[in-house]
CSV table of C-alpha atoms in Angstrom, one decimal:
chain,number,residue,atom,x,y,z
A,1,GLU,CA,0.0,0.0,0.0
A,2,THR,CA,1.2,3.5,-0.7
A,3,GLY,CA,0.2,7.0,0.6
A,4,VAL,CA,-2.2,7.6,3.4
A,5,THR,CA,-5.0,5.0,4.0
A,6,GLN,CA,-8.1,5.7,6.0
A,7,THR,CA,-10.7,3.2,7.2
A,8,PRO,CA,-13.6,2.9,7.1
A,9,ARG,CA,-14.6,5.0,4.1
A,10,HIS,CA,-18.1,5.5,5.4
A,11,LEU,CA,-19.5,5.2,9.0
A,12,VAL,CA,-23.0,5.6,10.4
A,13,MET,CA,-23.2,5.6,14.1
A,14,GLY,CA,-25.8,6.4,16.8
A,15,MET,CA,-25.2,9.1,19.4
A,16,THR,CA,-24.5,6.5,22.1
A,17,ASN,CA,-22.1,4.4,20.1
A,18,LYS,CA,-18.3,4.2,20.4
A,19,LYS,CA,-16.3,3.9,17.2
A,20,SER,CA,-12.8,4.5,15.9
A,21,LEU,CA,-11.4,6.0,12.7
A,22,LYS,CA,-8.0,4.6,11.6
A,23,CYS,CA,-5.3,6.3,9.5
A,24,GLU,CA,-2.1,4.7,8.3
A,25,GLN,CA,0.7,6.4,6.3
A,26,HIS,CA,3.3,4.5,4.3
A,27,LEU,CA,5.5,7.6,3.5
A,28,GLY,CA,7.9,7.7,6.4
A,29,HIS,CA,6.5,11.0,7.5
A,30,ASN,CA,7.0,12.3,11.0
A,31,ALA,CA,3.8,14.3,11.5
A,32,MET,CA,0.1,13.3,11.2
A,33,TYR,CA,-3.1,15.4,11.3
A,34,TRP,CA,-6.8,15.1,11.7
A,35,TYR,CA,-9.0,17.6,9.8
A,36,LYS,CA,-12.8,17.9,9.9
A,37,GLN,CA,-14.6,19.0,6.7
A,38,SER,CA,-18.2,20.1,7.2
A,39,ALA,CA,-20.5,21.3,4.4
A,40,LYS,CA,-19.7,24.8,3.2
A,41,LYS,CA,-16.9,25.3,5.8
A,42,PRO,CA,-13.2,25.4,5.4
A,43,LEU,CA,-11.2,22.4,6.6
A,44,GLU,CA,-10.8,22.6,10.3
A,45,LEU,CA,-7.6,21.4,11.9
A,46,MET,CA,-8.4,19.2,14.9
A,47,PHE,CA,-5.2,17.5,16.1
A,48,VAL,CA,-1.5,17.5,15.2
A,49,TYR,CA,1.0,14.8,16.1
A,50,ASN,CA,4.8,15.3,15.7
A,51,PHE,CA,6.9,12.2,16.3
A,52,LYS,CA,3.9,10.5,18.1
A,53,GLU,CA,3.5,13.5,20.5
A,54,GLN,CA,0.4,15.6,20.3
A,55,THR,CA,1.4,19.1,19.7
A,56,GLU,CA,-1.9,20.7,18.9
A,57,ASN,CA,-5.5,20.4,20.0
A,58,ASN,CA,-7.7,23.0,18.4
A,59,SER,CA,-10.3,23.2,21.1
A,60,VAL,CA,-11.8,19.9,20.0
A,61,PRO,CA,-14.6,18.5,22.3
A,62,SER,CA,-13.6,15.6,24.5
A,63,ARG,CA,-15.9,13.3,22.7
A,64,PHE,CA,-13.2,13.1,20.1
A,65,SER,CA,-10.1,11.4,21.4
A,66,PRO,CA,-7.0,10.9,19.2
A,67,GLU,CA,-4.4,8.3,19.6
A,68,CYS,CA,-1.0,8.0,17.9
A,69,PRO,CA,0.8,4.7,18.9
A,70,ASN,CA,3.6,5.2,16.4
A,71,SER,CA,4.5,7.6,13.6
A,72,SER,CA,2.7,5.6,11.0
A,73,HIS,CA,-0.7,5.2,12.7
A,74,LEU,CA,-3.3,7.6,13.9
A,75,PHE,CA,-6.7,6.9,15.4
A,76,LEU,CA,-9.7,9.1,16.2
A,77,HIS,CA,-11.9,7.5,18.9
A,78,LEU,CA,-15.5,8.7,18.9
A,79,HIS,CA,-18.0,8.5,21.6
A,80,THR,CA,-21.4,10.1,22.4
A,81,LEU,CA,-21.3,12.2,19.2
A,82,GLN,CA,-23.9,14.7,18.1
A,83,PRO,CA,-25.6,15.0,14.7
A,84,GLU,CA,-23.6,18.2,14.0
A,85,ASP,CA,-20.4,16.0,14.1
A,86,SER,CA,-21.5,14.5,10.9
A,87,ALA,CA,-18.7,15.4,8.4
A,88,LEU,CA,-15.8,14.1,6.3
A,89,TYR,CA,-12.8,13.4,8.5
A,90,LEU,CA,-9.6,13.6,6.7
A,91,CYS,CA,-6.2,12.3,7.9
A,92,ALA,CA,-3.0,13.8,6.5
A,93,SER,CA,0.7,13.3,7.0
A,94,SER,CA,3.8,15.4,6.3
A,95,GLN,CA,7.5,15.6,6.8
A,96,VAL,CA,8.1,18.5,9.1
A,97,GLY,CA,11.1,20.5,8.1
A,98,THR,CA,10.7,20.1,4.4
A,99,GLU,CA,9.1,22.3,1.8
A,100,TYR,CA,6.3,19.9,1.0
A,101,GLY,CA,2.7,20.1,2.1
A,102,TYR,CA,0.4,17.3,3.3
A,103,THR,CA,-0.5,14.0,1.8
A,104,PHE,CA,-4.2,13.3,2.5
A,105,GLY,CA,-6.1,10.1,2.8
A,106,SER,CA,-9.5,9.6,1.1
A,107,GLY,CA,-11.4,10.5,4.3
A,108,THR,CA,-14.1,8.8,6.4
A,109,ARG,CA,-17.6,10.2,5.8
A,110,LEU,CA,-19.3,10.1,9.2
A,111,THR,CA,-23.0,10.3,9.7
A,112,VAL,CA,-24.3,10.5,13.3
A,113,VAL,CA,-27.9,9.6,13.7
B,1,ALA,CA,-9.5,37.7,9.7
B,2,GLN,CA,-9.3,35.0,7.2
B,3,LYS,CA,-5.9,33.9,6.2
B,4,ILE,CA,-6.9,32.4,2.9
B,5,THR,CA,-9.7,33.9,0.9
B,6,GLN,CA,-11.2,32.3,-2.2
B,7,THR,CA,-13.9,34.6,-3.5
B,8,GLN,CA,-15.4,32.4,-6.1
B,9,PRO,CA,-17.8,29.8,-4.6
B,10,GLY,CA,-18.4,28.3,-8.0
B,11,MET,CA,-16.9,28.6,-11.5
B,12,PHE,CA,-17.9,27.3,-14.9
B,13,VAL,CA,-15.6,26.7,-17.8
B,14,GLN,CA,-16.0,25.2,-21.3
B,15,GLU,CA,-14.0,22.1,-22.0
B,16,LYS,CA,-10.5,22.9,-23.6
B,17,GLU,CA,-10.6,26.5,-22.3
B,18,ALA,CA,-8.4,28.0,-19.6
B,19,VAL,CA,-9.7,29.0,-16.2
B,20,THR,CA,-8.3,31.0,-13.3
B,21,LEU,CA,-9.2,30.3,-9.7
B,22,ASP,CA,-8.5,33.2,-7.3
B,23,CYS,CA,-6.8,33.0,-4.0
B,24,THR,CA,-5.5,35.8,-1.7
B,25,TYR,CA,-3.7,35.3,1.6
B,26,ASP,CA,-2.7,37.1,4.7
B,27,THR,CA,0.5,36.5,6.6
B,28,SER,CA,3.2,38.4,8.4
B,29,ASP,CA,5.7,35.6,7.9
B,30,GLN,CA,8.5,36.1,5.5
B,31,SER,CA,8.8,32.4,4.7
B,32,TYR,CA,5.7,30.6,3.8
B,33,GLY,CA,4.4,28.2,1.2
B,34,LEU,CA,1.2,28.2,-0.9
B,35,PHE,CA,-0.5,25.1,-2.1
B,36,TRP,CA,-3.4,24.1,-4.3
B,37,TYR,CA,-5.4,20.9,-3.7
B,38,LYS,CA,-8.1,19.3,-5.8
B,39,GLN,CA,-10.9,17.4,-4.1
B,40,PRO,CA,-13.2,15.3,-6.4
B,41,SER,CA,-16.5,14.0,-5.2
B,42,SER,CA,-14.7,10.9,-3.8
B,43,GLY,CA,-13.3,13.1,-1.0
B,44,GLU,CA,-9.5,12.7,-1.3
B,45,MET,CA,-7.5,15.9,-1.3
B,46,ILE,CA,-5.0,15.7,-4.2
B,47,PHE,CA,-2.0,18.0,-4.2
B,48,LEU,CA,-1.6,20.0,-7.4
B,49,ILE,CA,1.1,22.6,-7.1
B,50,TYR,CA,3.3,24.4,-4.6
B,51,GLN,CA,4.8,27.9,-4.6
B,52,GLY,CA,7.4,29.0,-2.0
B,53,SER,CA,7.5,32.6,-0.9
B,54,TYR,CA,11.1,33.0,-2.0
B,55,ASP,CA,10.5,31.4,-5.4
B,56,GLU,CA,11.1,34.0,-8.1
B,57,GLN,CA,9.4,32.1,-10.8
B,58,ASN,CA,5.8,31.0,-11.0
B,59,ALA,CA,5.3,27.3,-10.3
B,60,THR,CA,4.1,25.1,-13.1
B,61,GLU,CA,3.0,21.4,-13.1
B,62,GLY,CA,1.7,20.2,-16.4
B,63,ARG,CA,-1.6,22.0,-17.1
B,64,TYR,CA,-1.5,23.8,-13.8
B,65,SER,CA,0.3,27.0,-13.1
B,66,LEU,CA,0.3,29.3,-10.2
B,67,ASN,CA,0.2,33.1,-10.8
B,68,PHE,CA,2.1,34.3,-7.8
B,69,GLN,CA,1.9,38.1,-7.1
B,70,LYS,CA,3.7,38.6,-3.8
B,71,ALA,CA,3.0,42.3,-3.3
B,72,ARG,CA,-0.7,41.7,-3.9
B,73,LYS,CA,-0.6,38.5,-1.7
B,74,SER,CA,-2.3,36.5,-4.4
B,75,ALA,CA,-1.7,33.0,-5.6
B,76,ASN,CA,-4.2,32.2,-8.4
B,77,LEU,CA,-4.4,28.8,-10.0
B,78,VAL,CA,-4.5,28.7,-13.8
B,79,ILE,CA,-5.8,25.5,-15.4
B,80,SER,CA,-5.1,25.4,-19.1
B,81,ALA,CA,-7.1,23.2,-21.6
B,82,SER,CA,-9.8,22.2,-19.1
B,83,GLN,CA,-11.0,18.6,-19.1
B,84,LEU,CA,-14.2,17.1,-17.8
B,85,GLY,CA,-12.2,15.3,-15.1
B,86,ASP,CA,-11.1,18.7,-13.8
B,87,SER,CA,-14.6,19.2,-12.3
B,88,ALA,CA,-14.0,19.2,-8.5
B,89,MET,CA,-13.5,21.5,-5.5
B,90,TYR,CA,-10.3,23.4,-5.5
B,91,PHE,CA,-8.7,24.6,-2.3
B,92,CYS,CA,-5.9,27.1,-1.8
B,93,ALA,CA,-3.8,26.6,1.3
B,94,MET,CA,-0.9,28.3,3.1
B,95,ARG,CA,1.8,26.8,5.2
B,96,GLU,CA,3.1,29.0,8.0
B,97,ARG,CA,5.5,28.2,10.7
B,98,GLY,CA,3.6,27.5,13.9
B,99,GLY,CA,6.0,26.4,16.6
B,100,SER,CA,7.5,23.1,15.6
B,101,ASN,CA,4.6,22.4,13.2
B,102,TYR,CA,4.1,23.6,9.7
B,103,LYS,CA,0.4,24.3,9.8
B,104,LEU,CA,-1.6,24.2,6.7
B,105,THR,CA,-4.6,26.6,6.6
B,106,PHE,CA,-7.2,26.2,3.9
B,107,GLY,CA,-9.6,28.5,2.1
B,108,LYS,CA,-13.3,27.7,1.7
B,109,GLY,CA,-12.8,26.3,-1.8
B,110,THR,CA,-14.1,26.9,-5.3
B,111,LEU,CA,-16.3,24.4,-7.1
B,112,LEU,CA,-15.2,24.1,-10.7
B,113,THR,CA,-17.6,22.7,-13.3
B,114,VAL,CA,-16.2,21.9,-16.7
B,115,ASN,CA,-18.9,21.8,-19.4
B,116,PRO,CA,-18.7,19.7,-22.5
């Protein structure tokens, strides 16, 4: 596999469920990111991990819990979500210190019912 | 204040014609990078082109070119010879130095429709 892989591609969950989104990068990058993309809004940066350490949390509600066990894997654990959390969740990776931007995964389209 | 402004929510272009997507940015950094991404309906963000703030020449990648006007703080994307497959959302983004991270900030995007 190459690039950034996100699973699942689609997820429907109830407000009382607990689920996890997974992201894996095969690029040897040292930073990973979660973004939220809602309809008609710019992409919102949620979390940043550098070398497995969380370096940014953009005031994200605690019902979203990230986990980065190693520099290749990133998870987003979800619990007791609200309907307004329905969105496309994009994972990205990058090599900090280089000129390059991010490589994105295909995203997980989440619907909270 | 918005850091990246894309003033065109939607654009239409005829197949084989050129189209320009506008982007202006706001930063006090001297060193920054500007990016354009394409997002088809499948959702994946596809990197198209990059321009560094110190690059003197406009970036080009195949049919994509970036019209970089530093004094005006604009970084417009030009797509030449449009194809039906170019129909997608296009996002302008800027990388600034934020601590140890290189944060990427995105505009709201422009939906491009290529008509046959």
